[in-house]
Every structure is written in C-alpha cells, then in structure tokens.
Amino acid sequence: MLKNEKTFTTAADFMLHGGDYNPDQWLDHPEILQEDLKLMKLSNSNTFSLGIFAWSTLEPQEGDYHFEWLDKIIDNIHSIGGRVILATPSGARPSWMSQKYPEVLRVDGARVKQLHGGRHNHCFTSPVYREKTAQMNRLLAERYGKHPALLMWHISNEYGGECHCERCQDAFRNWLRDKYKENLKALNDSWWGPFWSHTFSDWSQIESPSPIGENMVHGLNLDWKRFVTDQTISFFENEVTAIRELTPEIPITTNFMADTHDLIPFQSLDYSKFAKHLDVISWDAYPAWHNDWETTANLAMKVGFINDLYRSLKQQPFLLMESTPSAVNWHKINKAKRPGMHLLSSMQMVAHGSDSILYFQWRKSRGSSEKFHGAVVDHDNSVDNRVFKEVSTVGETLEKLSQVVGTNRPADVAILYDWESNWALNHAQGYGTETKCYPQTLQEHYRTFWEQDIPVDVITKEQEFSRYKLLIVPMLYLASEETIARLKQFTAEGGTLVMTYISGIVNEHDLTYLGGWHQDLQAVFGINPVETDTLYPGDRNSVQYSNRSYELTDYATVIETHSAAVDGIYEADFYAGSPAMTKNSYGKGRAYYIGARLEEQFNRDFYQELITDLSLQSVLPIEHGPGVSVQVRQDGDVNYAFVMNFTEQEQTVSIHVVAKDLMTGEELSGELLLAKYEVRILAVK
C-alpha cells in the first residue's frame, strides 16, 4: 500500500461541526445570543460561519461601519473553544447601495434591469461593486485577520448568475478580443459566421446571447458561458486581494453547489476553472432523501459521485459547507429526514473525503423565506427535540474521528466530467431534447464501482490521466485536439480507455470535425462512428453482448470497424447485426467503444469484466448486499472504513479482517448486522 500523506485543509486537526450562524438577525434578542453559546456546546458544535449576509448590519449606511456586534460574537465563540469561518458579505447587497449606485444591479438576458432584492443580483463587472466589496473585505481582514478564532475565509456565497448590462457587454467584447488576439476573422471562423449572415464586421456589433436577440450561434453561446465563469472568478479575485495580502496563512474557500432534483453538479459555472483559485473546495449538499422517484441507495450513489468530483478537483479533502439536519424549505416536497438518516448521510460525506459537517442553518430564522428551513436550533429553542439530539450525536461521532482528518482516497479508476462539453451538448439542436442527460449518464457509469466499493476519482480534462488504470469518458461531445491527444497518449502508454456514443463530435469552438470522426480517435478505437440514431421514448432495440441481450434506449451509433474487434451487435432495426460495441488494442493499452445507451445491468456486467481484468478491487475485504456502501479513507497503513446501510431493511455484512469500531472501541470480524440506515466506522491496519 502506498504511503498517503495527510493534507490539512485548515489549521484544524479535528472534524468541523456547526454551520451558518446569523446573529445579526438576533441583535435585539441578547437572551437568544446568550442561549446560543450554551446550545453550541450541547450540540457538540465547534465551528460557525459568520457574516454571510450581514452587510446591512455591518454598514447600515455608506461609510457608517458597525463591527462591535461581530467583535462580541467572535469573542464569545472563541471563549467556548469554537472556531469561526468568516464570510465576506457580497452575496446580498444593502439597499442603500442599490439606491445610490444603480449600476450594481443586474440586467437580465432580455435587457431588463433588475430591482433591488433577493441574492446575487449584482453585476460582477460594476467598478462600484468591486470597489465596495474590496473595501469591506479589507476592513474585515484588518480587524479579524489575527483573531485566534479565525479558521478560514468564506468568500461570498454560492456564486452564480450572469449580467447583460452595457459594462458586461464591453467586458465580454474585450474578453473576446483577447481570446481571439484582436482577429475578428478568427472569431467569425470559430463561430461559423456566414450561417444566417452572422458575420461581424466590428467588435461593437457583438452582443451576449438573448431571448430577444441571438441565441442560436453555438460558438457565441459557449464563449459567453466561458466569459461568465471567468468574470465571476475575476470578481472573486477582486474580493480576495486584501485578504490574501493581510492573511496569507488563512485558507480561502467559496461554497460550490449541486442541482438538487437529479443531484447533478451545478451547471452555470465551470468549477474546474474556479477550483484553481481556491485553497479548499467546499460545497452545499441538499439531497432529497426519502423521495418517491428513486431508492435511497440510488440517491446515495449520486451523492457519492458529486463528492468524488469535488474532492478530485484538488485531490485533497473538501468541506461540507452547508447541509440540513432535517428538511429544507425549497424542495417541491420538504420531507424530514427519518431517524438515523442524518448520521448516515453525514458520515457518507466524511467517507468520501469531507473534513466537516456544517449546516445551514444554526438557528431558524423567525421570518422571511427561510423561517421553515431546517436548523440545529428550532423555534422551540429545545434541546429535547429529535433533530437537536441527532445533531448532537453527529457531533459526538465527529469528535472520535480526528485521526481521519486530512486523509484521502487513492483511486485506480477515473471518470472524466467536463462542464464545457455539457454546455455545448445542451445547446446542440440535435439528438433528443430531453434525453441527452450528460451528468446522469456519467453517474450510471459510476454506479458499478460505487456498488462494489471501488474508489473513483471524477476528474476534469486538465487533470493527470496517467495515474489511473481505467479512464471512462462517456458522452464527451466536445473534445479539443489537445484532449484527444492526451486520451491517445493515455491509451498508448498502457491505459484502458472507455468511450461512448456522442463523443468527439465537435472541437473547442463547437465546430464539427471534418472528414468523419477525428483521425486520432479512429486510430485509438479502430472504428469510425458514421451515424447516430436517436430513438423516441417508446422505441426499443437491444444489443447482444457476451451471450446476453441488453435493452437499448435513446441512442444507437452505427459503427464502421477498422482494426477493432466486435464485442456486441445490434439485434434490430436497419443496423441489426452490425457492431454496437468494440474493443481495440492501441500501443500498450486498450480502447473500448460503447455505441448505445444500454440498461443498468449492462454496465454492471461490462465493468465487472474490466474490474476482473485490471485487478481492480475494494480497499478492504468486506462483503455485503445491494444498498450497502463501504467507502475507505487511507492514512499510510491504516484504513478507515465507513460501512453504510442505505436501505430500509436490516443488512448483514461479512468482515474478513480484524477491525476496530471507532465509536465503541470493540474489535469486529465475521458477520455484522446493520440496522436500517445504520453506519459503522472501522479502523483496519
């Protein structure tokens, strides 16, 4: 086993437990603030995020600063041994700023200026807003940068959205002039300008995509999405200038997100770019546990996928910045977590690499839109309700896991996720409008490894490929020459590469490759995909693979083989009897092409063959049935195994090593019975 060095993402060598605390809402209730200190200790909480939406309290009028209340709160938290993650308040502007400086307000795609209100309705380009945020952040860094309670900086909150004002239009044009090196013909060529007579003769003619203007030039759409990411990062960097200058030793994060119903990565920003500007990745996880459209285990698999993506962005532990101890208030149905689920779901985050369990929110708001959002402290202020007790149990558990902090999860398998490819595919006016499902497809390819407890890194195209035995690249619609060259090199040097239908179709400008599939891909895979058939929801076909028939839906690729061996064939339609799956030797490696979207069981059977062939295996010999997940973090010769039952029934697991239960101290081996939603945490040397 390789020696794994710990990576401490903050100065803390313990698991962080606590969450978003909004004392600015309770300044007129000093008895509540005093009670909070007692409740913090009773809930076994140790870390609190402060100031996230506190601008109107910190600066109620321009230049009139009030930090005394925050001084007291931080000092009080420090007095009970707590730590602080201090936020910059740019996520929600004070009303005086919108009134005096209307340029800070966003303009939407229809060119309508927004009113003050909500959150994140500010223009990232506005010089005034950049000046005001930088000024506020410098004051915070000067005042609190050396406070012993300060653990981390939390920059803004859940960055997202876009602005189409004239300043942003000018910034976009300047971004394009830089990208295309002042060569307007290069831009027109990249955007296929002659289509619909969309050739630009002057930079000033370019506008961002709009529902009342142009939104079907795919190169424009793609570059706008890239610009929005870069402009958001530029705003972020403006926010952290003074913070990095004055507190270089304090790590910086901002909280990433996931789209909640399908639990897929947040789509509006390219986090692979943003991650490079952060010291620590953190994200806000709100799975809809106990929903009526999927099993608990299926949802847990999706959570694992996103955890492994955000962990892999920096190849180090991450932080869970927000979660709920029970229900939220913004799902279509806001169902409470059932007994046991809070501990289980929290430990799943730790199992996949989180060094924290933090909540939104510490205390429920009394009014406005989040007054019914889950919290540690409810309106009843009671320590006897079920939620508070379960939070306390999580805190007690985390206190026994300090040795896990900083440990990671080495993997031999990687799945490639790409935000830009997904943007381009979503804009593509082809295939099926509702069936592209790029992130969901990647999760389906991840499923088998999660079920078999085989660690997976979910990586991006900029990351290193060579460390993996197996690289899976489903539906990589957009693939640049550089990415294709790197995939080719990975295979030639001995890697095993799996690619699927709708891959390698366009380049980085969203222009199709001429002459059929890219020649390097044809060489690596020994095939040429010549046609993609898109099926209606009621259509069905099947593929014969390894003496078994598997159902096919949505997509089927007609394949012309060159050097590849045929592993599977279509059983119906005009391409019946033709190749559906192929395998090709290239250099020292192998390349598999899956031409159709096949049923869940196919992925299990296909990947089981690769698991056997490549000697991939779970870290520990622990056997279990479906719905149980065993995820391991490693520290040198010590494995920390989280054995989790994501089913509504008792489950038996068989442990073929001697393990120590970190909660009880007992030694375990042989059969272990897990109750519904139970988790056991084991140390194995």
XYZ file of C-alpha atoms in Angstrom:
685
model
C 0.000 0.000 0.000
C 1.318 3.440 -0.880
C 2.065 5.844 1.914
C -0.541 8.615 1.914
C 0.374 11.956 3.399
C -2.334 13.876 5.197
C -3.497 17.179 3.740
C -4.936 19.516 6.339
C -7.178 21.936 4.508
C -7.377 24.279 7.512
C -5.368 24.769 10.673
C -7.812 22.455 12.438
C -6.797 18.848 13.052
C -10.352 17.940 14.041
C -13.621 17.470 12.176
C -15.524 20.728 11.849
C -19.112 20.657 13.108
C -21.516 23.601 13.244
C -22.729 25.847 10.486
C -24.097 29.155 9.254
C -24.812 31.393 12.217
C -26.731 34.628 11.673
C -26.546 36.566 14.944
C -27.224 39.797 13.026
C -30.851 38.632 12.889
C -30.995 38.433 16.698
C -29.194 41.547 17.952
C -32.421 42.779 19.550
C -32.653 39.499 21.463
C -29.491 39.284 23.609
C -31.014 36.438 25.587
C -31.113 34.358 22.371
C -27.462 35.102 21.633
C -26.509 34.093 25.152
C -28.562 30.903 24.882
C -26.803 30.040 21.621
C -23.463 29.705 23.406
C -24.896 27.071 25.701
C -26.586 25.245 22.837
C -23.411 25.247 20.761
C -21.656 23.207 23.417
C -24.628 20.910 23.999
C -24.809 20.118 20.278
C -21.075 19.268 20.172
C -20.532 22.032 17.612
C -17.172 23.719 17.220
C -17.203 25.870 14.059
C -19.520 28.636 12.837
C -19.759 30.593 9.580
C -20.424 34.263 10.269
C -21.348 37.348 8.274
C -22.557 35.720 5.069
C -25.497 38.102 4.581
C -24.616 40.719 7.190
C -23.700 43.720 5.049
C -26.690 45.858 6.048
C -25.776 45.292 9.702
C -22.057 45.869 9.194
C -22.628 49.033 7.115
C -26.232 50.259 7.506
C -25.378 53.488 5.677
C -22.474 54.198 3.370
C -19.307 54.585 5.413
C -21.084 54.007 8.737
C -19.494 50.814 9.999
C -20.704 48.740 12.930
C -18.324 45.908 13.792
C -18.804 45.894 17.570
C -21.544 43.256 17.477
C -19.363 40.971 15.342
C -16.412 41.533 17.690
C -18.506 40.270 20.568
C -19.883 37.276 18.713
C -16.427 36.113 17.606
C -15.005 36.646 21.089
C -17.879 34.705 22.639
C -17.434 31.779 20.250
C -13.720 31.787 20.990
C -14.434 31.787 24.735
C -16.182 28.408 24.456
C -13.404 26.927 22.318
C -15.169 27.478 19.000
C -13.724 28.483 15.654
C -15.007 30.892 13.027
C -15.271 30.738 9.254
C -15.657 34.421 8.410
C -17.576 35.297 5.270
C -17.463 38.318 3.037
C -20.993 39.714 2.631
C -21.105 40.299 -1.126
C -23.863 37.731 -1.724
C -26.545 40.237 -0.682
C -26.075 43.985 -1.029
C -27.564 46.605 1.331
C -30.435 48.603 -0.155
C -28.672 51.955 0.179
C -26.073 50.785 -2.316
C -28.642 49.816 -4.958
C -30.384 53.147 -4.491
C -27.259 55.309 -4.688
C -25.368 53.219 -7.254
C -27.917 51.580 -9.579
C -25.115 50.305 -11.801
C -24.596 47.479 -9.285
C -27.959 45.956 -10.291
C -28.005 43.192 -12.852
C -29.555 43.316 -16.301
C -31.119 40.067 -17.493
C -30.826 38.447 -20.912
C -33.880 40.349 -22.171
C -32.004 43.564 -21.238
C -34.321 44.371 -18.332
C -32.666 45.974 -15.314
C -33.465 44.165 -12.100
C -34.755 45.790 -8.926
C -33.012 45.548 -5.581
C -33.772 42.348 -3.735
C -33.067 38.665 -3.446
C -29.486 37.472 -3.529
C -26.762 37.517 -6.159
C -28.474 40.156 -8.260
C -25.338 42.229 -8.593
C -23.197 42.950 -11.633
C -19.805 41.261 -11.424
C -18.325 43.899 -13.756
C -19.515 47.011 -11.897
C -16.496 49.093 -10.764
C -18.561 50.445 -7.865
C -19.466 46.982 -6.595
C -15.914 45.774 -6.959
C -14.679 48.831 -5.052
C -17.266 48.426 -2.279
C -16.643 44.708 -1.794
C -12.874 45.180 -1.799
C -13.208 47.976 0.762
C -15.416 45.913 3.066
C -13.191 42.859 2.774
C -10.078 44.855 3.615
C -11.751 46.159 6.760
C -12.715 42.609 7.757
C -9.196 41.305 7.139
C -7.620 44.166 9.088
C -9.962 43.722 12.024
C -10.188 39.939 12.308
C -7.238 38.540 10.370
C -5.207 37.847 13.513
C -8.083 36.730 15.718
C -7.256 33.296 17.175
C -10.760 32.028 16.402
C -10.440 32.682 12.646
C -10.101 29.375 10.816
C -10.990 30.183 7.219
C -12.366 32.825 4.844
C -15.704 32.089 3.180
C -15.871 34.363 0.123
C -19.405 35.477 -0.748
C -21.967 32.673 -1.025
C -22.933 30.298 -3.832
C -21.673 32.365 -6.750
C -23.932 32.146 -9.794
C -25.972 34.025 -12.379
C -24.991 36.483 -15.072
C -25.427 40.120 -16.045
C -26.026 41.564 -19.533
C -25.598 45.293 -18.830
C -23.543 47.553 -21.079
C -20.495 47.230 -18.842
C -20.732 43.456 -19.131
C -21.174 43.731 -22.909
C -17.976 45.790 -23.103
C -16.185 43.342 -20.826
C -17.359 40.432 -22.987
C -16.120 42.129 -26.157
C -12.756 42.805 -24.533
C -12.615 39.184 -23.377
C -13.259 38.073 -26.959
C -10.662 40.463 -28.388
C -8.118 38.943 -26.028
C -9.193 35.349 -26.713
C -9.051 35.807 -30.491
C -5.980 38.081 -30.398
C -7.770 41.064 -31.982
C -8.545 38.915 -35.028
C -12.217 39.342 -35.875
C -11.956 36.889 -38.764
C -10.746 34.223 -36.340
C -13.831 34.830 -34.212
C -16.136 34.685 -37.237
C -14.485 31.475 -38.381
C -14.819 29.928 -34.917
C -18.482 30.913 -34.696
C -19.221 29.877 -38.302
C -20.288 33.442 -39.052
C -21.728 33.051 -42.560
C -24.549 30.920 -41.149
C -27.690 33.102 -41.215
C -25.427 36.019 -42.206
C -23.996 36.330 -38.723
C -20.542 37.532 -39.747
C -19.461 40.511 -37.650
C -17.604 43.421 -39.225
C -16.865 45.228 -35.965
C -16.379 44.095 -32.379
C -19.043 46.542 -31.201
C -21.712 44.529 -33.034
C -21.329 41.550 -30.710
C -23.970 41.080 -28.014
C -24.360 38.401 -25.375
C -26.966 35.695 -26.098
C -30.509 36.939 -25.553
C -34.087 35.647 -25.873
C -34.889 38.862 -27.780
C -31.811 38.612 -29.978
C -29.324 35.917 -30.939
C -29.169 32.653 -29.023
C -28.508 30.037 -31.700
C -24.906 30.765 -32.611
C -23.372 27.942 -30.630
C -19.845 29.336 -30.592
C -21.220 32.582 -29.147
C -23.225 30.700 -26.532
C -20.205 28.668 -25.495
C -17.871 31.645 -25.283
C -20.463 33.568 -23.250
C -20.616 30.744 -20.706
C -16.821 30.752 -20.530
C -16.822 34.524 -20.072
C -19.372 34.316 -17.251
C -17.129 31.834 -15.431
C -14.040 33.985 -15.981
C -15.829 37.193 -14.966
C -17.146 35.536 -11.814
C -13.622 34.381 -10.985
C -12.341 37.900 -11.715
C -14.870 39.298 -9.248
C -13.812 36.667 -6.710
C -10.140 37.576 -7.156
C -11.018 41.238 -6.592
C -12.710 40.180 -3.348
C -9.704 38.286 -2.026
C -6.921 40.737 -2.891
C -6.712 42.309 0.558
C -7.463 39.029 2.295
C -4.539 37.272 0.631
C -2.316 40.297 1.307
C -3.171 40.622 5.001
C -3.870 36.988 5.973
C -1.838 34.776 3.633
C -1.850 31.941 6.172
C -5.674 31.703 6.371
C -7.184 29.401 3.690
C -9.915 30.637 1.370
C -12.997 28.871 0.064
C -16.339 29.591 -1.521
C -19.234 27.171 -1.471
C -19.955 25.229 -4.657
C -23.398 23.783 -5.355
C -25.316 20.940 -6.982
C -28.640 20.967 -8.806
C -30.943 19.254 -6.386
C -33.712 17.203 -8.014
C -31.419 14.986 -10.075
C -28.440 15.747 -7.823
C -26.008 16.656 -10.577
C -23.115 19.150 -10.474
C -24.013 22.843 -10.704
C -24.122 23.763 -14.377
C -23.812 27.566 -14.585
C -20.108 27.883 -13.772
C -17.104 25.795 -14.762
C -15.908 24.680 -11.349
C -12.825 23.078 -12.853
C -11.568 26.624 -13.542
C -12.858 28.101 -10.296
C -11.222 25.379 -8.192
C -7.758 26.589 -9.176
C -8.402 29.862 -7.339
C -9.451 28.250 -4.040
C -7.364 26.803 -1.248
C -10.144 24.431 -0.233
C -13.193 23.105 -2.080
C -16.447 23.281 -0.171
C -19.970 22.554 -1.316
C -23.595 22.702 -0.200
C -25.384 19.340 -0.273
C -29.162 19.026 -0.017
C -30.215 15.588 -1.314
C -33.955 14.862 -1.282
C -33.755 11.823 0.982
C -36.838 9.557 1.107
C -38.217 10.829 -2.204
C -40.707 8.823 -4.250
C -38.813 8.554 -7.552
C -35.724 6.544 -6.557
C -34.321 4.294 -3.887
C -32.249 5.587 -1.010
C -29.255 3.713 -2.390
C -29.645 5.309 -5.813
C -29.620 8.785 -4.300
C -26.624 7.860 -2.162
C -24.769 6.814 -5.322
C -25.397 10.268 -6.839
C -24.177 11.984 -3.676
C -21.032 9.848 -3.832
C -20.433 10.906 -7.441
C -20.560 14.620 -6.636
C -18.406 14.150 -3.541
C -15.797 12.367 -5.641
C -15.921 15.119 -8.279
C -15.411 17.948 -5.806
C -12.759 16.008 -3.892
C -10.924 15.243 -7.125
C -10.835 18.898 -8.240
C -7.911 19.472 -5.883
C -7.070 15.860 -4.963
C -7.475 16.631 -1.288
C -10.197 16.559 1.383
C -13.054 19.008 0.935
C -15.552 20.610 3.306
C -19.299 20.206 3.503
C -20.165 23.865 3.989
C -23.948 23.533 4.090
C -26.392 20.728 4.735
C -29.627 20.376 6.640
C -30.112 18.347 9.794
C -33.670 17.616 8.663
C -35.823 19.255 5.985
C -35.270 22.211 3.682
C -37.934 24.703 2.631
C -37.437 24.901 -1.128
C -37.827 21.366 -2.498
C -41.213 20.746 -4.089
C -41.906 18.470 -1.134
C -39.939 19.262 2.030
C -39.747 15.909 3.744
C -37.931 15.475 7.051
C -35.016 13.096 7.387
C -36.102 9.872 9.027
C -34.418 8.789 12.281
C -30.879 7.658 11.592
C -30.590 9.317 8.178
C -28.838 12.415 9.450
C -25.942 10.456 10.924
C -25.788 8.153 7.903
C -25.842 10.951 5.324
C -23.290 12.944 7.319
C -20.911 10.010 7.552
C -21.245 9.425 3.814
C -19.823 12.908 3.251
C -16.899 12.142 5.560
C -16.402 8.744 3.933
C -15.907 10.351 0.514
C -13.474 12.972 1.778
C -15.187 15.732 3.769
C -13.467 17.057 6.883
C -16.595 18.825 8.093
C -20.313 18.557 8.653
C -21.683 22.088 8.637
C -25.276 23.215 8.390
C -27.459 25.851 7.013
C -28.557 26.960 9.473
C -27.609 27.094 13.151
C -30.821 28.751 14.346
C -34.032 29.010 12.333
C -34.917 32.481 11.130
C -38.051 33.927 12.638
C -39.302 35.486 9.412
C -38.934 35.620 5.640
C -38.285 32.821 3.188
C -36.056 30.616 5.337
C -38.076 30.583 8.569
C -39.019 26.937 7.960
C -35.659 25.780 6.613
C -34.101 23.076 8.774
C -31.724 24.149 11.532
C -29.919 22.846 14.559
C -31.991 25.050 16.858
C -35.699 25.180 16.091
C -38.231 27.841 17.015
C -38.915 25.912 20.217
C -35.320 26.520 21.382
C -35.353 22.978 22.755
C -32.538 20.523 23.230
C -35.071 17.712 23.580
C -36.443 17.603 20.043
C -35.301 14.810 17.725
C -33.297 16.982 15.326
C -31.169 18.620 18.020
C -30.434 15.227 19.551
C -29.393 13.778 16.179
C -27.121 16.767 15.528
C -25.524 16.211 18.920
C -24.936 12.575 18.007
C -23.220 13.601 14.771
C -21.020 15.996 16.734
C -20.154 13.309 19.250
C -19.259 10.937 16.414
C -17.074 13.512 14.666
C -15.141 14.103 17.881
C -13.946 10.491 17.617
C -12.756 10.876 14.021
C -9.904 13.356 14.394
C -7.450 10.771 13.046
C -9.424 10.706 9.777
C -8.942 14.445 9.154
C -6.604 15.108 6.231
C -6.739 11.574 4.826
C -7.616 10.895 1.201
C -8.953 8.190 -1.132
C -6.461 6.962 -3.772
C -8.162 5.577 -6.880
C -7.202 3.496 -9.925
C -10.393 4.443 -11.793
C -11.328 7.864 -13.159
C -14.412 9.208 -14.900
C -13.990 12.365 -16.981
C -16.506 15.160 -16.316
C -16.447 18.323 -18.443
C -18.583 21.436 -17.907
C -17.807 22.907 -21.346
C -18.801 19.735 -23.138
C -22.094 19.686 -21.271
C -22.797 23.326 -22.190
C -22.123 22.613 -25.841
C -24.197 19.431 -25.827
C -27.131 21.214 -24.207
C -27.034 23.871 -26.929
C -26.758 21.291 -29.714
C -30.006 21.258 -31.663
C -29.871 17.586 -32.347
C -30.191 14.260 -30.588
C -33.044 14.214 -28.041
C -34.036 17.404 -26.261
C -34.895 15.588 -23.030
C -32.592 12.562 -23.271
C -29.067 13.959 -23.515
C -28.623 13.653 -19.740
C -24.846 14.027 -19.702
C -24.268 14.199 -15.906
C -26.817 11.452 -15.275
C -25.078 9.228 -17.817
C -21.761 9.650 -16.025
C -23.439 8.682 -12.780
C -24.686 5.488 -14.413
C -21.128 4.586 -15.392
C -20.011 5.379 -11.836
C -22.682 3.149 -10.286
C -20.944 -0.245 -10.605
C -17.792 0.964 -8.882
C -19.792 2.572 -6.066
C -21.749 -0.649 -5.596
C -18.513 -2.625 -5.403
C -16.737 -0.131 -3.122
C -14.024 0.583 -5.684
C -12.709 4.147 -5.267
C -13.248 6.500 -8.214
C -11.874 9.949 -8.996
C -14.213 12.111 -11.062
C -11.688 14.273 -12.885
C -11.635 17.042 -15.485
C -9.814 17.202 -18.792
C -6.953 19.318 -17.392
C -6.014 16.751 -14.757
C -3.436 13.995 -14.996
C -4.627 10.784 -16.681
C -1.544 8.597 -16.298
C -2.092 7.707 -12.620
C -5.183 5.625 -13.468
C -5.556 2.105 -14.806
C -9.015 2.803 -16.207
C -10.340 6.076 -17.661
C -14.045 6.267 -18.564
C -15.157 9.032 -20.922
C -18.917 8.916 -21.538
C -20.564 11.352 -23.956
C -17.611 13.724 -24.323
C -19.394 15.649 -27.084
C -16.820 18.467 -27.119
C -13.234 17.255 -27.317
C -10.402 19.541 -28.343
C -7.350 18.390 -30.272
C -5.409 18.668 -27.008
C -7.834 16.455 -25.087
C -7.887 13.877 -27.881
C -4.078 13.825 -27.935
C -3.993 13.231 -24.182
C -6.519 10.377 -24.443
C -4.414 8.880 -27.218
C -1.260 9.127 -25.108
C -3.004 7.594 -22.077
C -4.002 4.541 -24.112
C -0.690 4.200 -25.937
C 1.152 4.138 -22.619
C -0.913 1.235 -21.294
C -4.153 2.697 -20.004
C -7.601 1.228 -20.566
C -9.974 3.788 -22.109
C -13.762 3.526 -22.388
C -15.705 5.961 -24.575
C -19.359 6.064 -25.586
C -21.768 7.360 -28.201
C -21.897 11.145 -28.843
C -18.202 11.671 -28.094
C -15.591 13.634 -30.022
C -18.196 15.325 -32.219
C -17.054 18.973 -32.009
C -13.897 20.890 -31.172
C -13.440 23.584 -28.537
C -15.268 26.123 -30.736
C -18.283 23.810 -31.062
C -17.406 23.172 -34.720
C -17.749 19.632 -36.035
C -14.663 17.748 -37.122
C -14.458 17.346 -40.892
C -13.820 14.036 -42.593
C -15.696 11.916 -40.104
C -14.583 11.146 -36.596
C -11.228 12.617 -35.600
C -8.416 10.569 -37.126
C -6.656 10.080 -33.785
C -9.834 8.706 -32.239
C -10.294 6.402 -35.229
C -6.759 5.139 -34.679
C -7.177 4.620 -30.925
C -10.553 2.885 -31.153
C -10.103 1.223 -34.552
C -13.556 2.375 -35.700
C -15.449 5.207 -37.355
C -18.895 6.054 -35.927
C -20.810 7.006 -39.054
C -24.327 7.718 -37.804
C -26.188 8.299 -34.521
C -29.768 7.099 -34.327
C -31.930 8.936 -31.788
C -34.866 6.917 -30.520
C -38.284 8.046 -29.353
C -39.142 7.222 -25.714
C -41.300 4.321 -26.856
C -38.685 2.884 -29.214
C -36.639 -0.109 -28.167
C -33.741 -2.055 -29.545
C -31.270 -4.439 -27.963
C -27.613 -5.399 -28.089
C -26.211 -8.905 -27.920
C -23.147 -8.894 -25.659
C -21.431 -11.847 -24.008
C -24.287 -14.220 -24.873
C -26.904 -11.960 -23.330
C -29.380 -9.448 -24.719
C -29.465 -5.958 -23.184
C -32.157 -3.366 -23.771
C -31.193 -0.217 -25.647
C -32.872 3.198 -25.318
C -32.357 6.759 -26.592
C -29.156 6.425 -28.678
C -27.512 3.946 -31.027
C -24.362 4.544 -33.075
C -23.850 2.878 -36.441
C -20.193 1.830 -36.413
C -17.759 1.084 -39.210
C -14.945 -1.113 -37.873
C -11.322 -0.911 -38.949
C -8.897 -2.706 -36.616
C -11.306 -3.138 -33.690
C -12.823 -6.420 -32.584
C -16.605 -6.532 -32.296
C -17.832 -7.250 -28.746
C -21.538 -6.540 -29.163
C -24.032 -6.340 -32.047
C -27.405 -4.707 -32.574
C -30.369 -7.044 -32.718
C -32.947 -4.930 -34.564
C -33.629 -2.049 -36.979
C -31.724 -1.290 -40.160
C -28.378 -1.742 -38.385
C -29.258 -5.199 -36.991
C -26.200 -7.453 -36.969
C -23.769 -4.519 -37.116
C -21.274 -3.590 -34.356
C -22.622 -1.902 -31.236
C -19.548 -2.353 -29.031
C -15.913 -2.679 -29.953
C -12.501 -3.308 -28.411
C -9.198 -2.230 -29.897
C -5.564 -2.633 -28.902
C -3.578 0.564 -29.251
C 0.049 0.866 -28.206
C 0.331 -0.774 -24.797
C -3.321 -0.152 -23.925
C -6.882 -0.926 -24.973
C -9.815 1.206 -26.031
C -13.479 0.206 -25.707
C -16.299 1.979 -27.528
C -19.908 1.594 -26.346
C -22.149 2.739 -29.170
C -25.527 2.672 -27.426
C -27.244 3.679 -24.208
C -27.853 0.354 -22.528
C -29.683 -0.795 -19.427
C -28.217 -0.647 -15.948
C -27.350 -4.340 -15.857
C -25.146 -3.994 -18.906
C -22.903 -1.513 -17.105
C -22.605 -3.911 -14.192
C -21.653 -6.833 -16.408
C -19.341 -4.890 -18.704
C -17.454 -3.149 -15.931
C -17.242 -6.348 -13.916
C -15.164 -7.817 -16.730
C -12.834 -4.800 -16.651
C -12.676 -4.918 -12.842
C -11.531 -8.539 -13.048
C -9.189 -7.974 -15.972
C -7.480 -4.937 -14.406
C -7.421 -6.427 -10.890
C -9.440 -3.544 -9.515
C -10.755 -4.149 -6.054
C -12.238 -2.582 -2.979
C -9.730 -1.482 -0.364
C -10.970 -3.923 2.288
C -12.471 -7.428 2.069
C -15.954 -6.602 3.343
C -18.819 -8.422 1.644
C -22.377 -7.096 1.561
C -25.551 -6.997 -0.465
C -27.098 -4.230 -2.614
C -27.665 -0.898 -0.930
C -24.721 -1.164 1.447
C -21.710 1.003 0.680
C -18.210 0.660 2.133
C -16.049 3.703 1.488
C -12.497 3.987 2.762
C -10.123 6.809 3.580
C -6.467 5.904 3.982
C -3.612 7.110 6.145
C -0.486 5.118 5.437
C -1.169 1.594 6.663
C -4.440 2.480 8.399
C -7.756 2.224 6.563
C -10.834 3.996 7.885
C -13.889 2.175 6.575
C -17.403 3.614 6.667
C -19.869 0.741 6.392
C -23.234 2.290 5.478
C -26.688 0.772 5.029
C -28.657 2.831 2.508
C -31.699 0.584 2.645
C -34.860 0.338 4.697
C -34.066 -3.218 5.842
C -31.506 -4.876 8.082
C -28.387 -5.936 6.190
C -25.680 -8.453 7.008
C -22.075 -7.725 6.090
C -19.101 -10.072 6.352
C -15.818 -8.582 7.527
C -12.839 -10.713 6.545
C -10.283 -8.757 8.578
C -9.986 -7.680 12.182
C -11.373 -4.174 12.559
C -11.755 -1.760 15.442
C -15.048 0.089 15.792
C -14.045 3.719 16.321
C -17.264 4.522 18.176
C -17.349 1.639 20.649
C -13.729 0.513 20.716
C -14.706 -3.137 20.185
C -12.927 -5.443 17.767
C -15.046 -6.832 14.950
C -14.650 -9.678 12.496
C -17.030 -12.014 10.733
C -20.699 -11.194 10.306
C -22.089 -7.821 11.344
C -25.773 -6.891 11.324
C -26.598 -3.352 10.209
C -29.961 -1.867 11.124
C -31.913 0.352 8.719
C -29.811 3.458 7.924
C -27.052 2.307 10.282
C -23.406 3.243 9.785
C -20.361 1.670 11.454
C -16.921 3.266 11.281
C -13.973 0.890 11.427
C -10.208 1.197 11.576
C -8.206 -1.574 9.916
C -4.431 -1.868 9.881
